[in-house]
Coordinates of C-alpha atoms in Angstrom, one line a residue:
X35 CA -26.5 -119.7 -168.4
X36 CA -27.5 -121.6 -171.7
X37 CA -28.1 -119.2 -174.5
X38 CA -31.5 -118.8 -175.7
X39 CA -32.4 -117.0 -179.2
X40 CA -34.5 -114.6 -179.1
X41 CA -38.0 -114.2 -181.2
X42 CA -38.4 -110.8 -183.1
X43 CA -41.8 -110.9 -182.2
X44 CA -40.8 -111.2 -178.0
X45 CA -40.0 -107.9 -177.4
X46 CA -40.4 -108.4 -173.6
X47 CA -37.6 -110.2 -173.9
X48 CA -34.6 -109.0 -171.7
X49 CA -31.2 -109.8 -173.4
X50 CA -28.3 -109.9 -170.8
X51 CA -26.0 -111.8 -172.8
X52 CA -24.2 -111.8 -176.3
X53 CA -22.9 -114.6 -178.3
X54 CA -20.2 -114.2 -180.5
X55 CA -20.5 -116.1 -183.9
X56 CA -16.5 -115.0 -184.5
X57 CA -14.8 -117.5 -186.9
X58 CA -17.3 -120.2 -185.9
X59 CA -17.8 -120.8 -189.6
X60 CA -14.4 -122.1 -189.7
X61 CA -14.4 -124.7 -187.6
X62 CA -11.5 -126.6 -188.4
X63 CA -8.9 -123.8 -188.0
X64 CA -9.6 -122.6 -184.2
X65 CA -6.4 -123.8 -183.3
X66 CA -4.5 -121.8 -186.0
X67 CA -6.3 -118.9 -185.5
X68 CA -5.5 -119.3 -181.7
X69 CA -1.7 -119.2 -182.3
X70 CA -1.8 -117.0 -184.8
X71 CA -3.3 -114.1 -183.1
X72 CA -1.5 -115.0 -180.0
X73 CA 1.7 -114.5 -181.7
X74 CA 0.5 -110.7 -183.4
X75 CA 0.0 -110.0 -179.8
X76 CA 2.6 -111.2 -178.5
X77 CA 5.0 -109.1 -181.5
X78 CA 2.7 -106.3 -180.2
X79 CA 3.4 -106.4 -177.2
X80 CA 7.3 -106.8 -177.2
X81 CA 7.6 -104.3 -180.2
X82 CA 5.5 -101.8 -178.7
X83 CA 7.2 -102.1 -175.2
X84 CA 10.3 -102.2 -177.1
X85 CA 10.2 -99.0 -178.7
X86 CA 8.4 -97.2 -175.0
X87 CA 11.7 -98.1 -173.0
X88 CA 14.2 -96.9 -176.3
X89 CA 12.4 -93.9 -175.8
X90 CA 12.9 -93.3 -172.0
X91 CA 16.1 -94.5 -171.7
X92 CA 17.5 -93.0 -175.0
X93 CA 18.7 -89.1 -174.3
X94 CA 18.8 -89.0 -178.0
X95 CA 15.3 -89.8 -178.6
X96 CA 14.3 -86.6 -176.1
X97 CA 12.5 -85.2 -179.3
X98 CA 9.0 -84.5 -179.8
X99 CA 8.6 -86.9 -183.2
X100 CA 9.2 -89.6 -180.7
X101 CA 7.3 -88.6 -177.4
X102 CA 4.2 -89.2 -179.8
X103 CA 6.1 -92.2 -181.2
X104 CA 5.9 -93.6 -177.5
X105 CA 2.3 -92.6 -176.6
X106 CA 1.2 -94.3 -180.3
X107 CA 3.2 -97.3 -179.1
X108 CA 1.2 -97.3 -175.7
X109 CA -2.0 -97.0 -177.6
X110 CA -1.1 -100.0 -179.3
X111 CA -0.6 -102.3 -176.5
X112 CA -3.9 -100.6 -174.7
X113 CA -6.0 -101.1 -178.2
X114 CA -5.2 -104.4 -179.1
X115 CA -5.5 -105.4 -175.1
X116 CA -9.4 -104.7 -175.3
X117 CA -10.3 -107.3 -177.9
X118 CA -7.1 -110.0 -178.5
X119 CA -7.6 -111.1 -175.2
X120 CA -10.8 -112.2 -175.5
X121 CA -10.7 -113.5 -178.7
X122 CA -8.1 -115.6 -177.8
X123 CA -10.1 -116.8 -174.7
X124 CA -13.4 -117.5 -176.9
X125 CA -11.3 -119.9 -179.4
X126 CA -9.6 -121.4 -176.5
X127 CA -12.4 -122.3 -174.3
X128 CA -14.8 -122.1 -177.7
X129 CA -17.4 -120.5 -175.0
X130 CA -18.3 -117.6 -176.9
X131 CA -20.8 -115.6 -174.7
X132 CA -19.8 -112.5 -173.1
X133 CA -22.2 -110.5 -170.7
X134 CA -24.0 -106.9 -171.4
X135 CA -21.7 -105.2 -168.9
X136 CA -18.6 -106.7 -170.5
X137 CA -19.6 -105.9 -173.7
X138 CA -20.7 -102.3 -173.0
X139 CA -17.1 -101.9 -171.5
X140 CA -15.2 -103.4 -174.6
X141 CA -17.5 -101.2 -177.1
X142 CA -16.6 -97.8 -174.7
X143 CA -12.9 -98.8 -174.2
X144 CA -12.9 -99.7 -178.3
X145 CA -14.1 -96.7 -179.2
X146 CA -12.3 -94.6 -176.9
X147 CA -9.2 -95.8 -177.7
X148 CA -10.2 -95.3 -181.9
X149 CA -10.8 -91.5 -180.8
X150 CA -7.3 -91.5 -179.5
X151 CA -5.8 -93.3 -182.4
X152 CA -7.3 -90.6 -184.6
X153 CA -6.3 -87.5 -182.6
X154 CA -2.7 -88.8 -182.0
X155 CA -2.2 -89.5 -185.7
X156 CA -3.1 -86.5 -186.3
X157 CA -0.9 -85.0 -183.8
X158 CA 2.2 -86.5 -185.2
X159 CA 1.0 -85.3 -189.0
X160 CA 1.7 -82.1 -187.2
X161 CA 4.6 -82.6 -185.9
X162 CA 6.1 -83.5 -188.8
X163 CA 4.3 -80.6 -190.8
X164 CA 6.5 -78.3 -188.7
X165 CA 9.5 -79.9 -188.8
X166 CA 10.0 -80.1 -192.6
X167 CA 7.8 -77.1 -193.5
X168 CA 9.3 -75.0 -190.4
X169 CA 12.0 -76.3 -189.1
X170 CA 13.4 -73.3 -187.6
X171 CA 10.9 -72.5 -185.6
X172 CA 10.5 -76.7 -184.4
X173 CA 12.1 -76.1 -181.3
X174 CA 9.5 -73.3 -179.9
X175 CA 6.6 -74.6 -181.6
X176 CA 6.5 -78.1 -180.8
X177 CA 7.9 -77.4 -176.9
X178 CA 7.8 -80.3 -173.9
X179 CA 4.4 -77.9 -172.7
X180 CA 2.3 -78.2 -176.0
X181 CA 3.5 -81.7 -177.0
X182 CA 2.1 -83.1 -173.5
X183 CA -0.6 -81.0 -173.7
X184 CA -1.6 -82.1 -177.6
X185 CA -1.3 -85.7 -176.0
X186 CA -3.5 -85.5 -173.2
X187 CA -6.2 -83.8 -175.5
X188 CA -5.6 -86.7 -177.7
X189 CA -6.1 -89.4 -174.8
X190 CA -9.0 -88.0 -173.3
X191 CA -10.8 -85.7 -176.2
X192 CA -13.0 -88.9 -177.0
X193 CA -14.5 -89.9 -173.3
X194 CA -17.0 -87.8 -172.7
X195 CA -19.1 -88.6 -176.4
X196 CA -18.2 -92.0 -176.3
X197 CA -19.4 -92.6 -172.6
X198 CA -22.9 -90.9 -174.5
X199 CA -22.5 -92.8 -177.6
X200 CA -22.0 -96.7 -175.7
X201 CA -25.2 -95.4 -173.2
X202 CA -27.0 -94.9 -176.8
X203 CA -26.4 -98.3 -178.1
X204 CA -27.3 -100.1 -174.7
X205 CA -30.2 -98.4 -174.0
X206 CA -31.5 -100.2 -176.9
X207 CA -34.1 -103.2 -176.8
X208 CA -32.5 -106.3 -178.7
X209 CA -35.0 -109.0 -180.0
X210 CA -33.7 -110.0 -183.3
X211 CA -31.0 -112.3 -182.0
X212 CA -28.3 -112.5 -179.6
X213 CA -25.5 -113.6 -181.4
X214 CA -23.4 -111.1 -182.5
X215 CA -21.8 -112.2 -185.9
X216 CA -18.6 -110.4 -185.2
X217 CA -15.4 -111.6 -182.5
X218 CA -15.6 -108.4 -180.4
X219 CA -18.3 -105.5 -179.7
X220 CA -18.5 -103.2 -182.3
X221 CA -21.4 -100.6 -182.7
X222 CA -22.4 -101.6 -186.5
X223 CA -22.3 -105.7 -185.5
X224 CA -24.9 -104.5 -182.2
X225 CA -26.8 -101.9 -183.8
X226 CA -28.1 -105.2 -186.2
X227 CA -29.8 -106.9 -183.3
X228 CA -32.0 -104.1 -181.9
X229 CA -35.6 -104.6 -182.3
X230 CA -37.6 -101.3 -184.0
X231 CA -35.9 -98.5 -185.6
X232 CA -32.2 -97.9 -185.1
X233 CA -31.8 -94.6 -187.6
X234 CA -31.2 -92.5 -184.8
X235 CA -28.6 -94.5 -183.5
X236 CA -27.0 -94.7 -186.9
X237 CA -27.2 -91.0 -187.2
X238 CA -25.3 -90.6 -184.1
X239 CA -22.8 -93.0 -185.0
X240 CA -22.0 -90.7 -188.4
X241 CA -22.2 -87.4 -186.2
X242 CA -19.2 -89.3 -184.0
X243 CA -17.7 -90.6 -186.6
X244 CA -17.1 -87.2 -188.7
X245 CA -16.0 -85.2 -185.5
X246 CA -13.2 -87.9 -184.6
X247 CA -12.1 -89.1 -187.9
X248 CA -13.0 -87.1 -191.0
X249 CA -11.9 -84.0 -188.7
X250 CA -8.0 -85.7 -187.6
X251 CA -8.2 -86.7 -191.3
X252 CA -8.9 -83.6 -193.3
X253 CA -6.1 -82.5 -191.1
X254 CA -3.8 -84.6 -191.8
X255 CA -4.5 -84.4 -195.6
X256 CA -3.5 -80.8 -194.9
X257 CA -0.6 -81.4 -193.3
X258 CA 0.8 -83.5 -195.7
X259 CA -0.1 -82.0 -198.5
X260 CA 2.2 -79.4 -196.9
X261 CA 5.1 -81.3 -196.6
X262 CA 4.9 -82.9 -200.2
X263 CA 4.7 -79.5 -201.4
X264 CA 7.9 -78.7 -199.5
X265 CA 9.8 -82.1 -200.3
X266 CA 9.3 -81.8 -204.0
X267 CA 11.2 -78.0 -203.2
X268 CA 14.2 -79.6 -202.0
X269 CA 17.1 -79.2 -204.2
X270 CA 18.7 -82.9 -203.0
X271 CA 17.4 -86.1 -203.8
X272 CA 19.1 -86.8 -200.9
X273 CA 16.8 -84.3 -198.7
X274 CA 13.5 -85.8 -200.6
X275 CA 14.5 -88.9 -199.2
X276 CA 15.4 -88.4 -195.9
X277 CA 12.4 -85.9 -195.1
X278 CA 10.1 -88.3 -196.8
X279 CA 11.5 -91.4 -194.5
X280 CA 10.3 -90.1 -191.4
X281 CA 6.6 -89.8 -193.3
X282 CA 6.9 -93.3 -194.3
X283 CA 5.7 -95.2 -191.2
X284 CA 3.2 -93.0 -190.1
X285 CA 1.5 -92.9 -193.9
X286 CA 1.0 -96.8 -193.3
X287 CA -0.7 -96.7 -190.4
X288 CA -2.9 -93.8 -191.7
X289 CA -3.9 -95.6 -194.4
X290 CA -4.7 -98.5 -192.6
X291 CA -6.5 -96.7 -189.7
X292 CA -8.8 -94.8 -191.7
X293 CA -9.4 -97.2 -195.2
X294 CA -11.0 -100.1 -192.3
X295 CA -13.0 -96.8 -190.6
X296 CA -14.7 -95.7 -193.8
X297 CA -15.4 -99.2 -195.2
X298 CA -16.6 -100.2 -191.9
X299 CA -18.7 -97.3 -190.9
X300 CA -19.5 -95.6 -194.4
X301 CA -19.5 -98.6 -197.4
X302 CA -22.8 -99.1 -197.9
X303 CA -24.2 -102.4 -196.2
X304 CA -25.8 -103.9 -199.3
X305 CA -22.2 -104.5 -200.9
X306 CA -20.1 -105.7 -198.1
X307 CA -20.6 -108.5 -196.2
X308 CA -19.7 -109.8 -192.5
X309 CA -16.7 -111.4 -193.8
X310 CA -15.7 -108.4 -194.5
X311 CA -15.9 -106.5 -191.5
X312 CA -14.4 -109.2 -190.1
X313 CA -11.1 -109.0 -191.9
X314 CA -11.2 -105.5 -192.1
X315 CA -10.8 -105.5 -188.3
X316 CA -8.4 -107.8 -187.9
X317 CA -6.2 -106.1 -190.2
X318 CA -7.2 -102.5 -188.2
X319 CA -6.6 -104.6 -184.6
X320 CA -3.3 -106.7 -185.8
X321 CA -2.3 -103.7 -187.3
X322 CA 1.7 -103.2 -187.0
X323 CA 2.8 -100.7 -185.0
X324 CA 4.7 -98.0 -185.5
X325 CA 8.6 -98.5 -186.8
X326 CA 11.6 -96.6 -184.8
X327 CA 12.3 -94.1 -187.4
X328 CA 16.5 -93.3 -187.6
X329 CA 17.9 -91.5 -185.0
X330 CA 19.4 -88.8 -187.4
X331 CA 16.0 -87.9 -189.2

């Protein structure tokens, strides 16, 4: 199916395809960018899968700091599998179209996953609130029971709102264009080709938005306000270090997770650019994953 532009005046118009502009700009450095993104996934992948089977096979590792380690390391390989793959097909092939269905799936499964990433973050903040600030009481609080359970509400808290939030977006009427000037489906990127008024939508998007990441993040703020309160107590440099070392990892991908989120959904349009965006999500996609903290920590 060849693609057709669309008018902003044809509002009949049915749209059942997108077009991804991508790095179309840079014409000259597809093949780069194809190797170069096939390699992050492929580091993904092994250091991801890596650190799952340490995990299970490890009877040292039987800890609760690295039962979240493994389920973060999971959600790695699942997060970066709903938008590499295709990215690396469209600079391939350069056939950059991708169908509604597709892209309504990639959007749900994108944003689901982000939800999860969130919640789980915010899980292992915990974890590690309670092991520095009350580590006596480690063993009963964070149990095999609550740690499973405190994953599974992290997997699946986000479904339900985001199956809500893609039907939102999609039930949308898009005459502007069809080329999405973006390398996967993102809400802000789609929300830019619907035809009338789209405040609504962007409304929703904030409601979502604070209830799955300012929420995890105000509690991890607390969590680790905590524990720097409790490290600067400790009467050993020794103990500062070695508490703060199994913070160290986690505070990266924090930072990462949530700077790209707030830019991305919060930055005001009129002083950010596509370019931008881009970038921004290629560092929050191709983020690194997690580091095996030591064994002793």
């Amino acid at each position: 199916m060849e693609y057709i532009e669309n008018k902003p005046e044809d509002n009949a118009t049915i749209v059942t395809q997108f077009l991804f502009l991508g790095f179309s700009e840079l014409p000259k450095v597809q093949v780069f960018l194809f190797w170069m993104f096939s390699l992050m996934y492929v580091i993904i992948l092994i250091g991801n899968s890596f650190i799952i089977a340490i995990v299970r096979i490890d009877p040292a590792l039987k800890k609760p700091m690295y039962f979240f380690l493994a389920n973060f390391s999971f959600l790695e390989i699942s997060y970066v599998s709903v938008t590499l793959p295709r990215i690396l097909y469209n600079l391939w092939t350069q056939d950059r179209r991708i169908c509604l269905l597709a892209c309504a799936l990639q959007l749900f499964f994108f944003t689901v996953l982000a939800a999860t990433e969130c919640f789980l973050l915010a899980a292992m903040s915990y974890d590690r609130y309670v092991a520095i600030c009350n580590p006596l009481q480690y063993p009963l609080v964070m149990n095999p029971t609550k740690c499973t359970q405190m994953a599974i509400g992290s997997w699946l808290g986000g479904i339900q709102v985001q199956i809500g939030q893609t039907c939102l977006v999609f039930s949308l009427h898009f005459c502007q264009s069809n080329r999405i000037n973006h390398f996967f489906c993102d809400i802000p990127a789609i929300l830019k080709l619907a035809c009338g008024d789209t405040s609504m939508n962007e409304f929703s998007v904030y409601l979502v938005v604070m209830g799955f990441v300012a929420f995890p993040f105000m509690l991890i703020l607390a969590s680790y306000s905590k524990i720097t309160a409790t490290i600067l107590k400790l009467p050993t440099a020794t103990g500062r270090t070695k508490a703060s070392s199994t913070c160290s990892s986690h505070l990266v991908v924090v930072v990462l997770m949530f700077v790209s989120v707030i830019i991305n959904y919060f930055w005001p349009k009129s002083i950010r650019s596509p370019v931008t965006d881009k970038i921004l999500s290629v560092l929050h996609n191709c983020d690194p994953h997690v580091q095996l903290p030591d064994i002793q920590s």
